[in-house]
PDB file of C-alpha atoms in Angstrom:
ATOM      1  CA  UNK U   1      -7.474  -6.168  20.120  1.00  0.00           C
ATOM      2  CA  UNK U   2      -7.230  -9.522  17.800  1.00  0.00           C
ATOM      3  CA  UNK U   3      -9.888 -11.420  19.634  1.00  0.00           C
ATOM      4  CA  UNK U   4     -11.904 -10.715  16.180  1.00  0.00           C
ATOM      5  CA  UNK U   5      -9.931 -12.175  14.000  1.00  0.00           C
ATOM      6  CA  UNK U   6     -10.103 -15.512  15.936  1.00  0.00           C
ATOM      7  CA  UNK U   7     -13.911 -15.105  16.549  1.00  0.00           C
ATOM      8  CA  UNK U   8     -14.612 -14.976  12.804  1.00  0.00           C
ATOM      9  CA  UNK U   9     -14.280 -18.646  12.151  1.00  0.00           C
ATOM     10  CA  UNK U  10     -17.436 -18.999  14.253  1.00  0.00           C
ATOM     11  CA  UNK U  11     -19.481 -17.111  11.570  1.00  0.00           C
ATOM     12  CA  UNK U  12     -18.333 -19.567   8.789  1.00  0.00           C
ATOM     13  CA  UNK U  13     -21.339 -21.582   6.989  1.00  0.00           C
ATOM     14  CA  UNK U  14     -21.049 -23.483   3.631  1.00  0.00           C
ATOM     15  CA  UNK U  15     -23.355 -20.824   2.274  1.00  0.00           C
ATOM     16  CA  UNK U  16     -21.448 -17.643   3.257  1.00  0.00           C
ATOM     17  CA  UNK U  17     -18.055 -19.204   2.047  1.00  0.00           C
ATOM     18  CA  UNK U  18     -19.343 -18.382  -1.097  1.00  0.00           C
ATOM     19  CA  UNK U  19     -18.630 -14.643  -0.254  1.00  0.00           C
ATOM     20  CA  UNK U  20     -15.627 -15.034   1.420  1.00  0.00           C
ATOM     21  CA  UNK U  21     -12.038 -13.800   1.194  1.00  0.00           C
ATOM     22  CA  UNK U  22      -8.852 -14.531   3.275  1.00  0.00           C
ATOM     23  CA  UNK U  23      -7.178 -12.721   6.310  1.00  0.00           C
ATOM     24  CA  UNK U  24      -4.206 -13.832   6.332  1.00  0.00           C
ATOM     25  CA  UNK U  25      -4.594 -17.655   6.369  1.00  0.00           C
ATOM     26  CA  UNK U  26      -7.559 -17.805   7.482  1.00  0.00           C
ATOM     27  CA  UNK U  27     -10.632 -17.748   5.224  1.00  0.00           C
ATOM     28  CA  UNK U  28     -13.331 -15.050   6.848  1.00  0.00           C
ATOM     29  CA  UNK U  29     -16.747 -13.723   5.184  1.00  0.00           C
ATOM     30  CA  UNK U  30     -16.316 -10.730   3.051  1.00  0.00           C
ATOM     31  CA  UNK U  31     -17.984  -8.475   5.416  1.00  0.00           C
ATOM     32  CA  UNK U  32     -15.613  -9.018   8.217  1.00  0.00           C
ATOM     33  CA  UNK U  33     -12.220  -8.416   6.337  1.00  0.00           C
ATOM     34  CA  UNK U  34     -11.948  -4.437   6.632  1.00  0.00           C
ATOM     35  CA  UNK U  35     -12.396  -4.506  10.142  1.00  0.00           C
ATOM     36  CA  UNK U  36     -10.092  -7.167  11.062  1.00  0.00           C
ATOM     37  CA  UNK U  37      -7.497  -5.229   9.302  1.00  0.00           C
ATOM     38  CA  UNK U  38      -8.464  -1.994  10.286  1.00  0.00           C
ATOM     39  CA  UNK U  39      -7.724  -3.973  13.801  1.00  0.00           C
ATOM     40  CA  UNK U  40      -4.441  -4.438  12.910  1.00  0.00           C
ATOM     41  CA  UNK U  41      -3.461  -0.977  11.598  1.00  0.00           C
ATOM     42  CA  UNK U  42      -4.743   0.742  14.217  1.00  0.00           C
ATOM     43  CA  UNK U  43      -2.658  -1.762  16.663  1.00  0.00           C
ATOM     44  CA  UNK U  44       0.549  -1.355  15.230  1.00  0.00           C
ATOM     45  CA  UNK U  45       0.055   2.783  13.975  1.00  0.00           C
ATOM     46  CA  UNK U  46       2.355   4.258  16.578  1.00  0.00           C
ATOM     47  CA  UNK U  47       5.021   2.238  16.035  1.00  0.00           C
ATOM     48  CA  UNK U  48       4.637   1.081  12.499  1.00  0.00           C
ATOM     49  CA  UNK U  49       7.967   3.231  11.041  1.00  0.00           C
ATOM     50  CA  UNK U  50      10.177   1.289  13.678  1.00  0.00           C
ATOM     51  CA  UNK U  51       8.704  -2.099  13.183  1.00  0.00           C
ATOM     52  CA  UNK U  52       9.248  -1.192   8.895  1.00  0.00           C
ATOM     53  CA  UNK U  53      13.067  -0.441  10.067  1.00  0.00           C
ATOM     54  CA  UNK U  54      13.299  -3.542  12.214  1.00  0.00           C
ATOM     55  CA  UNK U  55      11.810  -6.188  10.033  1.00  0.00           C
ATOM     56  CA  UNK U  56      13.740  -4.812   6.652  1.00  0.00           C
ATOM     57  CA  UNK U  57      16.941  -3.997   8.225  1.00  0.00           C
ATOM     58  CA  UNK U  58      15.914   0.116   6.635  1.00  0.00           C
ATOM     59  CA  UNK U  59      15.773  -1.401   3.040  1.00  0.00           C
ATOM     60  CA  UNK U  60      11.995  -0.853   2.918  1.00  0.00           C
ATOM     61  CA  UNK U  61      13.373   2.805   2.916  1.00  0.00           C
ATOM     62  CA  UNK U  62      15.452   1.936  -0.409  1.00  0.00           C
ATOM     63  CA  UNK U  63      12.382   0.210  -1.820  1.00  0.00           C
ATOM     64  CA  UNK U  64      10.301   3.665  -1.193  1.00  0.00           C
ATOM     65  CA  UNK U  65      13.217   5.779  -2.581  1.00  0.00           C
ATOM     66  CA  UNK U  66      13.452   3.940  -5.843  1.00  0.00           C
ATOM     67  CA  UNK U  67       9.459   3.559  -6.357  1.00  0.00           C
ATOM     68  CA  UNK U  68       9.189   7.414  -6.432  1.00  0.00           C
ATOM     69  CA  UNK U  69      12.436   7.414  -8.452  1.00  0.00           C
ATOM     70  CA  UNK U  70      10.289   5.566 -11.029  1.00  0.00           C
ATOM     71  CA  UNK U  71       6.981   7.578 -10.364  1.00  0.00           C
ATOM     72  CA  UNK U  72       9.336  10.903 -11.389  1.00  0.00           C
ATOM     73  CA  UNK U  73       6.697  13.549  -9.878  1.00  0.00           C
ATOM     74  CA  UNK U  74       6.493  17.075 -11.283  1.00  0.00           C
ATOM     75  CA  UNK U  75       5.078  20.243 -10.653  1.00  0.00           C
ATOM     76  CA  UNK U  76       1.721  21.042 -10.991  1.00  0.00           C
ATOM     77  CA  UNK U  77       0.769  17.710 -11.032  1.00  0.00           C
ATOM     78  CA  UNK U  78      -2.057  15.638  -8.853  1.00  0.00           C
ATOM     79  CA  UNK U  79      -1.296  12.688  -6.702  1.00  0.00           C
ATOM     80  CA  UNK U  80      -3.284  10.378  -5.175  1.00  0.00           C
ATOM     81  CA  UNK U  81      -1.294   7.964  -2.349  1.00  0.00           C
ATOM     82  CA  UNK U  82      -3.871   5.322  -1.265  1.00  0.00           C
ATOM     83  CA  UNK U  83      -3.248   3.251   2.000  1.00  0.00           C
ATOM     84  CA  UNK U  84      -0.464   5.513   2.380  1.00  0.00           C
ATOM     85  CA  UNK U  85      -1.481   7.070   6.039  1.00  0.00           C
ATOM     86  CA  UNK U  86       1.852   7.669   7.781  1.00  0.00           C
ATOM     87  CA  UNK U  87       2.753   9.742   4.565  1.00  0.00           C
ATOM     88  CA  UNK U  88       6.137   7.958   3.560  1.00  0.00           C
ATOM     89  CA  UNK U  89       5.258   7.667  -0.264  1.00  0.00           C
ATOM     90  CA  UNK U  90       3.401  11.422  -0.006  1.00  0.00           C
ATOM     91  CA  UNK U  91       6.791  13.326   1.984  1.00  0.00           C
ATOM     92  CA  UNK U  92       9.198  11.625  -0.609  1.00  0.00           C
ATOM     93  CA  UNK U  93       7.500  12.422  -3.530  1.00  0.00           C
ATOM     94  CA  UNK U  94       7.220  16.569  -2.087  1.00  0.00           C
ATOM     95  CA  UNK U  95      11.374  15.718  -1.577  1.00  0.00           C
ATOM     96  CA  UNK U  96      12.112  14.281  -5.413  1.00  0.00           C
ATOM     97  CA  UNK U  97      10.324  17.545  -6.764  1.00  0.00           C
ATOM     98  CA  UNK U  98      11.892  19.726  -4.105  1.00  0.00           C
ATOM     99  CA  UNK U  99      14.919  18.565  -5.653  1.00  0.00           C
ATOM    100  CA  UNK U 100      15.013  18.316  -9.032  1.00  0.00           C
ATOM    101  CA  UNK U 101      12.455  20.906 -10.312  1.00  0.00           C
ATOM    102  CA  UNK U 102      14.203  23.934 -10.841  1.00  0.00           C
ATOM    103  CA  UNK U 103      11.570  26.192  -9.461  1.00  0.00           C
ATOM    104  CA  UNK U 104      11.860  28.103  -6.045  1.00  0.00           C
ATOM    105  CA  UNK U 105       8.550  26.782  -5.127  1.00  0.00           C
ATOM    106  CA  UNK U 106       7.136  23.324  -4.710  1.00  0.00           C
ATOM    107  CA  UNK U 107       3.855  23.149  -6.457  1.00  0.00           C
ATOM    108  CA  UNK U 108       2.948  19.327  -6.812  1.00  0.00           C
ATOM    109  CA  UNK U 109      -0.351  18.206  -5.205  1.00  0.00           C
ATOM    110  CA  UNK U 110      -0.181  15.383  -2.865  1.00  0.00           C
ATOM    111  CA  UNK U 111      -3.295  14.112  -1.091  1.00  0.00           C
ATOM    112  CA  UNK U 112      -3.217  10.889   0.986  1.00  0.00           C
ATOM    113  CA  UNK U 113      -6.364   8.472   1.452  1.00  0.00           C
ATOM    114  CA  UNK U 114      -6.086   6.097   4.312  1.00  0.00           C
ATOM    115  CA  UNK U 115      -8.955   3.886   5.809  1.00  0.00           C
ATOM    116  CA  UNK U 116      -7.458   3.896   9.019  1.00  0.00           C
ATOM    117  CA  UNK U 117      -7.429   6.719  11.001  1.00  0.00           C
ATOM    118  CA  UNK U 118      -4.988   6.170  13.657  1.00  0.00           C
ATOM    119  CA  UNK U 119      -2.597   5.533  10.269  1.00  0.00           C
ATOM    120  CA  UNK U 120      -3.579   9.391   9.203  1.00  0.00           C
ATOM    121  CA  UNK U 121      -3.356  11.023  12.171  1.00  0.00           C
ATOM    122  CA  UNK U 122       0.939   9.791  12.902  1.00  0.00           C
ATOM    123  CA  UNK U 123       1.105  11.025   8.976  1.00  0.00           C
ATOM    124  CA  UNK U 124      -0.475  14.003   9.732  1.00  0.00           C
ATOM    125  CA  UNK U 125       1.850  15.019  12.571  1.00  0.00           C
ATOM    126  CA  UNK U 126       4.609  14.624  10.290  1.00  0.00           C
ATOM    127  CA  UNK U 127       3.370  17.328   8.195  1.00  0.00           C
ATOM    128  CA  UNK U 128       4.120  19.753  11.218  1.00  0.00           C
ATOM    129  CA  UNK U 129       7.447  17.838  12.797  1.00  0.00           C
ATOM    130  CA  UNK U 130       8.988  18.215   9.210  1.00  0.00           C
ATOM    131  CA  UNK U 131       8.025  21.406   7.803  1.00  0.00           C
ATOM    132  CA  UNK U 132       5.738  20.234   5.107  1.00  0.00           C
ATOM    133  CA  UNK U 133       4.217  23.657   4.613  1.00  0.00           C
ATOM    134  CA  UNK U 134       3.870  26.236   1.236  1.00  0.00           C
ATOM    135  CA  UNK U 135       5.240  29.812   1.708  1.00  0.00           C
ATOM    136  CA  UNK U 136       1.368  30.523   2.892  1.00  0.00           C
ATOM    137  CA  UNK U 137       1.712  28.416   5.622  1.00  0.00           C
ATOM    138  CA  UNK U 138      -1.114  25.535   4.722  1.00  0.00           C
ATOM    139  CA  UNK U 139       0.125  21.435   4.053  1.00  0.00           C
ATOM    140  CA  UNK U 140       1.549  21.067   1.214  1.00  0.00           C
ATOM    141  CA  UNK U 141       0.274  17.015   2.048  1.00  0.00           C
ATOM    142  CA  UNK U 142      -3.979  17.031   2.470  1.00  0.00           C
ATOM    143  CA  UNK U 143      -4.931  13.553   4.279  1.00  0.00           C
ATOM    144  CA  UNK U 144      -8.399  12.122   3.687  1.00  0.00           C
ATOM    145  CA  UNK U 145     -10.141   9.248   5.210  1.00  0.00           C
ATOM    146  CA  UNK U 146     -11.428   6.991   2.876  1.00  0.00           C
ATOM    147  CA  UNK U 147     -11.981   3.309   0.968  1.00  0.00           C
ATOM    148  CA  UNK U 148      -9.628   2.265  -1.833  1.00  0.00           C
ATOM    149  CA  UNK U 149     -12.633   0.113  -2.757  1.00  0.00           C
ATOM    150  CA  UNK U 150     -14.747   3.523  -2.832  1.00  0.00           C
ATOM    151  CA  UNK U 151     -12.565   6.146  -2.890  1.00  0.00           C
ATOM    152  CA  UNK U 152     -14.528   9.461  -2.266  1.00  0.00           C
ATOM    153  CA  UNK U 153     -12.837  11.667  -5.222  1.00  0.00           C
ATOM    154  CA  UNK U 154     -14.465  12.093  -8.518  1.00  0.00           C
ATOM    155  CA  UNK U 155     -13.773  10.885 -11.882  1.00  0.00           C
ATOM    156  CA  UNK U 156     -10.618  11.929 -13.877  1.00  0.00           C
ATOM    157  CA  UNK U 157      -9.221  14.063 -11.026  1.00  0.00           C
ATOM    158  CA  UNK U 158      -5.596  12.569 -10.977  1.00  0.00           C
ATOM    159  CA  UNK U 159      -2.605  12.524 -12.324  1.00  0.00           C
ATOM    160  CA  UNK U 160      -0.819   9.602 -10.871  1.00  0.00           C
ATOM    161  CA  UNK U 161      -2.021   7.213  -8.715  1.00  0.00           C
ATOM    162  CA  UNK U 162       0.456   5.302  -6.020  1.00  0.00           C
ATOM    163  CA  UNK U 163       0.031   2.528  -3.507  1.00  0.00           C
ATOM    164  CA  UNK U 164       2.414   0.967  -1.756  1.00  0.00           C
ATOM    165  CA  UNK U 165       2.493  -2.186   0.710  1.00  0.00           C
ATOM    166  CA  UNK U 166      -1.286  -1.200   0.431  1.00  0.00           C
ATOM    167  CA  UNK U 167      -3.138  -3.177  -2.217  1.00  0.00           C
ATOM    168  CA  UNK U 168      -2.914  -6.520  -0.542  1.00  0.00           C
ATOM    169  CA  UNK U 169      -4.836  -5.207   2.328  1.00  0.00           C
ATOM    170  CA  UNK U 170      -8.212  -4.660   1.045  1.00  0.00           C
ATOM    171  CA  UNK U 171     -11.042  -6.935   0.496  1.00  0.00           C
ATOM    172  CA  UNK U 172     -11.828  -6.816  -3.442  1.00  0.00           C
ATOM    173  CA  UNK U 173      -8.129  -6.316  -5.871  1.00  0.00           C
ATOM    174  CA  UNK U 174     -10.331  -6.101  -9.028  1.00  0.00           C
ATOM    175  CA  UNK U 175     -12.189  -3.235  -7.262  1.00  0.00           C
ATOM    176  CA  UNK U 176     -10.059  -1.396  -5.875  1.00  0.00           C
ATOM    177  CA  UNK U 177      -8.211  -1.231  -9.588  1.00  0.00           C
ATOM    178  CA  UNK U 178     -11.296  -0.203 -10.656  1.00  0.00           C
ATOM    179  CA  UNK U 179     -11.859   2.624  -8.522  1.00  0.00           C
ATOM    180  CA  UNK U 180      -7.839   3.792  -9.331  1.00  0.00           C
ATOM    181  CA  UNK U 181      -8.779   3.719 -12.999  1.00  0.00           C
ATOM    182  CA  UNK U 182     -11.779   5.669 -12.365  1.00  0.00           C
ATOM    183  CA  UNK U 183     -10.201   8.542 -10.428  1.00  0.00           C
ATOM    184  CA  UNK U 184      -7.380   8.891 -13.015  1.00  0.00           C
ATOM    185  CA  UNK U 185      -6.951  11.593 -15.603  1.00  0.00           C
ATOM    186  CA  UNK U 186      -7.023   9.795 -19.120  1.00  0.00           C
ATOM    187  CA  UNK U 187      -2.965   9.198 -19.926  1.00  0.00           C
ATOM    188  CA  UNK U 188      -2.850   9.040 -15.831  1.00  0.00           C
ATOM    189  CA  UNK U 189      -0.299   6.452 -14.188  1.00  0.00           C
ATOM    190  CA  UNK U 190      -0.908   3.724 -11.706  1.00  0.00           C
ATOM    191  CA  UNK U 191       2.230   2.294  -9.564  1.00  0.00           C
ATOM    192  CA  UNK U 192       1.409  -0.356  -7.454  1.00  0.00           C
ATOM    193  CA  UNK U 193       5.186  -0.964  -4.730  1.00  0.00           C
ATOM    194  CA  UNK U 194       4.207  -4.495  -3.271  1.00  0.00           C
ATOM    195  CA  UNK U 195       5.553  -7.675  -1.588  1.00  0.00           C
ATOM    196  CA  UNK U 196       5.087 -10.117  -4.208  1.00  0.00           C
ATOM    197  CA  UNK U 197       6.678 -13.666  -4.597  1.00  0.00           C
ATOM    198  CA  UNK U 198      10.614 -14.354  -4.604  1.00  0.00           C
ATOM    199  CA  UNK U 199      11.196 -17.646  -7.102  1.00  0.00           C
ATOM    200  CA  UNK U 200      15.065 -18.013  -6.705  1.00  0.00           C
ATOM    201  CA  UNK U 201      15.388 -21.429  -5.101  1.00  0.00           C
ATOM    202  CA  UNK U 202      18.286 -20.441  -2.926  1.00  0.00           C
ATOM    203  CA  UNK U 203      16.802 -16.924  -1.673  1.00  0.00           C
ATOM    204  CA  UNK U 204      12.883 -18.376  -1.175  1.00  0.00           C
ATOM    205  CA  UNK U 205      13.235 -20.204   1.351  1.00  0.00           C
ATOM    206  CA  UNK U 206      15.430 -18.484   3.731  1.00  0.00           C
ATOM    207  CA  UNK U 207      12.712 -15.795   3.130  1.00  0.00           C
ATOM    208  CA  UNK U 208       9.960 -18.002   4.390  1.00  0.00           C
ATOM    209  CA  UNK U 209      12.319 -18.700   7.224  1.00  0.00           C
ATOM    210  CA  UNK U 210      12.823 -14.983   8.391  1.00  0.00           C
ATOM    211  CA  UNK U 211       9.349 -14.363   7.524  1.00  0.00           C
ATOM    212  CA  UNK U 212       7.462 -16.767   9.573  1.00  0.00           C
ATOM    213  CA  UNK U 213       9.997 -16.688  12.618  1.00  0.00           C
ATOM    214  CA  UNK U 214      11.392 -13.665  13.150  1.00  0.00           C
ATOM    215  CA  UNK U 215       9.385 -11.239  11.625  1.00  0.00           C
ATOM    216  CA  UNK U 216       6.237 -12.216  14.406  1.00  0.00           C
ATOM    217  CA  UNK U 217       9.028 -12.234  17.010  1.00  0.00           C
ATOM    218  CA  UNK U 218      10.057  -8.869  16.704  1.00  0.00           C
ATOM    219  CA  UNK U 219       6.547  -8.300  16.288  1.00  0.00           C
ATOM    220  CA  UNK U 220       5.957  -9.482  19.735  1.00  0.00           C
ATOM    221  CA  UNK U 221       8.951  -7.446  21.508  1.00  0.00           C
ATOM    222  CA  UNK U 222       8.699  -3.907  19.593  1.00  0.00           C
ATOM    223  CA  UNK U 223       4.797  -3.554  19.085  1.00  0.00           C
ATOM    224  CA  UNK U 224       3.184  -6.093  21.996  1.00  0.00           C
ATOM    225  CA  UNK U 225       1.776  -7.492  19.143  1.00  0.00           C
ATOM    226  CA  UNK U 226       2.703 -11.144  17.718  1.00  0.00           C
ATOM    227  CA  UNK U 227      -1.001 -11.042  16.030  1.00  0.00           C
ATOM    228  CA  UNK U 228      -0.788  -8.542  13.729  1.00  0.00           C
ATOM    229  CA  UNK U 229       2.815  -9.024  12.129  1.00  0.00           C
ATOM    230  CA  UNK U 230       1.828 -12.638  11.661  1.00  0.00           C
ATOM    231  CA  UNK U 231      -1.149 -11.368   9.850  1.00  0.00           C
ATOM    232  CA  UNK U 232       1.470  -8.946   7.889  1.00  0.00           C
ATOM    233  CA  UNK U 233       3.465 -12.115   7.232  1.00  0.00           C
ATOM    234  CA  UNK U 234       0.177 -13.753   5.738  1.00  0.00           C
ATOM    235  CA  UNK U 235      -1.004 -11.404   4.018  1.00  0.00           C
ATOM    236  CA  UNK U 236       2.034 -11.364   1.579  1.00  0.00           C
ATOM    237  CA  UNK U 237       1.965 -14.898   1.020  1.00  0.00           C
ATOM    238  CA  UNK U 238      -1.896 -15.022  -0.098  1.00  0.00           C
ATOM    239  CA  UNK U 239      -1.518 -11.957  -2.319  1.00  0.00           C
ATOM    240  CA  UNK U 240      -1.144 -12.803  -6.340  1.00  0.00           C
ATOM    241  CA  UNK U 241       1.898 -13.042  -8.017  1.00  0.00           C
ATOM    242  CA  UNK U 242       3.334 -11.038 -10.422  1.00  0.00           C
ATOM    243  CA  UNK U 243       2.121 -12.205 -13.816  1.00  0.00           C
ATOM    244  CA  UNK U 244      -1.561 -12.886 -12.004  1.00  0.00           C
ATOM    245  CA  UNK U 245      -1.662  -9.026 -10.610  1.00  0.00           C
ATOM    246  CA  UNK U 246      -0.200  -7.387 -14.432  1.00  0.00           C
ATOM    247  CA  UNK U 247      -3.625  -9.700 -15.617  1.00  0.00           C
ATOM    248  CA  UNK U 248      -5.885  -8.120 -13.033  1.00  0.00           C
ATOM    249  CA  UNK U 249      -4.492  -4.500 -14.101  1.00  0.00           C
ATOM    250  CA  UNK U 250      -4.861  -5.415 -17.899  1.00  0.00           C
ATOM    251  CA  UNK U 251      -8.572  -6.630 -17.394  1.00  0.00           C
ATOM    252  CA  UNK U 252      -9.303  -3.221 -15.062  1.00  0.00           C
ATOM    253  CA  UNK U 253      -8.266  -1.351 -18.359  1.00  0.00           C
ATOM    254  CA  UNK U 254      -4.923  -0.362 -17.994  1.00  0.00           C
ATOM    255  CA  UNK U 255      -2.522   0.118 -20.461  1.00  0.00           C
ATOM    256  CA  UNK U 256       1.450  -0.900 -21.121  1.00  0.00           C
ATOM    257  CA  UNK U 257       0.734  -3.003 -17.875  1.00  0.00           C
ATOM    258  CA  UNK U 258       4.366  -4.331 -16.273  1.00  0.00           C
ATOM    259  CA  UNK U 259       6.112  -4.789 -13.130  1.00  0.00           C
ATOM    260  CA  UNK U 260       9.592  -4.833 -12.116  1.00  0.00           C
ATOM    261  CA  UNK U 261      11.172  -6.917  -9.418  1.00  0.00           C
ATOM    262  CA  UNK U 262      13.191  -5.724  -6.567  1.00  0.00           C
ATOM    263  CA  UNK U 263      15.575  -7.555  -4.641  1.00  0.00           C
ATOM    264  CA  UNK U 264      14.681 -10.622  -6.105  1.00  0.00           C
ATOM    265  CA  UNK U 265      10.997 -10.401  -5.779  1.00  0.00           C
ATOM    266  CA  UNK U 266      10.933  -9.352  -2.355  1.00  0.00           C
ATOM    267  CA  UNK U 267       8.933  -6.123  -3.814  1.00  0.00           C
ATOM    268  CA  UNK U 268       7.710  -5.668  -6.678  1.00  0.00           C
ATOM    269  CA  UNK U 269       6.449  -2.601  -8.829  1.00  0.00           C
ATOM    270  CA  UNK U 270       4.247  -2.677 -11.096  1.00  0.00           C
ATOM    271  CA  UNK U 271       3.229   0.125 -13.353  1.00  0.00           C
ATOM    272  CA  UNK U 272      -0.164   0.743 -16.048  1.00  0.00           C
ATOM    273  CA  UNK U 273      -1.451   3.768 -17.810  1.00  0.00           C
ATOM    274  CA  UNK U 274      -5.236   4.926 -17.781  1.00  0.00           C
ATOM    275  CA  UNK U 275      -5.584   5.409 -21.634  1.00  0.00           C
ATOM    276  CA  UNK U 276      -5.844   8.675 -23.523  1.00  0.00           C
ATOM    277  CA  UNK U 277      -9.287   7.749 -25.371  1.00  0.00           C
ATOM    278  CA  UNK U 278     -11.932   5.321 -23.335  1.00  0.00           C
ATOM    279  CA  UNK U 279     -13.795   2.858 -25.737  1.00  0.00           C
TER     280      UNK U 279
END
């Protein structure tokens, strides 16, 4: 399923490296990105909960708990989870309002946009396995198909907007920032939960170590599939850094742009808001 991603190199020219964009560490044209990832995805889909528990020891479970700690959903709000296709971020954030709003009933509006359908379709079975319903009996989680560089939702349609382990995966950051801004209310939130760069002297390098060694490994033995968690591995190291990514958000328009690190820049989240009045 990989043989793509080794094939690209073929397509390189010094005029097309003007358009390209890395996979991984490997520099590819533009163009061939979303597939090669969309590769990977749909590789690892059926076993991508039990590789997350595996490679994090179940603290990627802590990370999600405390990101929708900070996203505090409510009733009768709308929102958006991009790249979130087995529904981790969508189910939790159904859970915090299940449990802290008051109400018998659960009204918040979840609705999950993955590019990857294999990704969707183990989300969408958890809808059923763990009773994700309303009194009436339809999902109280909706799951679309669709871009984070073009998402297919209009203007001003949510509340908050979430992503998380997501944003390093597409093609063009700036753009997909722009298209989160776009489908935000005015006074909407963006939260970004990311692998971003650990600086502690001590703790970086024994990260590298685990990273580049036994992350693949167990790669190899869980998922048949050394490839795509070396990609994974990658993939973290080429995305920007903190202070570069609160920049990008700034220059997309957000507002009260900041990030918080998490086990000592492991994760990070980062946080903006869509601003009441537009210039």
């Amino acid at each position: 399923p990989m043989t793509a991603r080794w094939g690209a190199r073929r397509w390189m020219s010094g005029e097309e490296k003007k358009d390209s964009t890395h996979f991984g560490f490997k520099t590819v044209p533009e163009g061939l990105k979303k597939g090669l990832v969309g590769e990977v995805f749909t590789g690892v889909a059926s076993n991508y909960d039990l590789m997350n528990d595996l490679m994090s020891g179940g603290v990627h479970r802590l990370w999600k708990d405390y990101f929708i700690s900070c996203v505090q959903p409510v009733n009768g709000i709308k929102m958006l989870d991009v790249a979130g296709g087995t529904g981790d971020i969508a189910f939790r954030a159904v859970d915090y309002v299940r449990r802290n709003d008051n109400t018998n009933s659960t009204e918040i509006d979840v609705t999950v946009c993955d590019i990857n359908e294999a990704m969707l379709e183990e989300g969408q079975k958890k809808v059923f396995e763990r009773g994700y319903l309303t009194e009436t009996g339809t999902d109280q989680v909706k799951f679309v198909q669709g871009d984070a560089e073009k998402l297919p939702f209009d203007d001003n349609e949510f509340d908050v907007y979430t992503i998380a382990f997501g944003l390093r995966n597409v093609t063009d950051i700036d753009q997909a920032l722009a298209e989160a801004f776009r489908v935000l209310k005015p006074g909407g939130r963006y939260l970004c939960l990311e692998f971003s760069r650990v600086e502690n002297p001590i703790v970086g390098p024994l990260y590298d170590l685990y990273s580049f060694n036994v992350i693949p490994a167990i790669g190899e033995i869980v998922a048949q599939n050394r490839d795509a968690y070396q990609y994974l591995v990658e993939s973290i190291r080429k995305f920007p850094p903190q202070q570069e990514l609160r920049k990008k958000m700034i220059q997309a328009g957000f507002h009260n742009a900041e990030y918080e690190n998490v086990s000592v820049g492991v994760v990070a989240i980062h946080s903006g808001f869509k601003p009441l009045q537009q210039k």
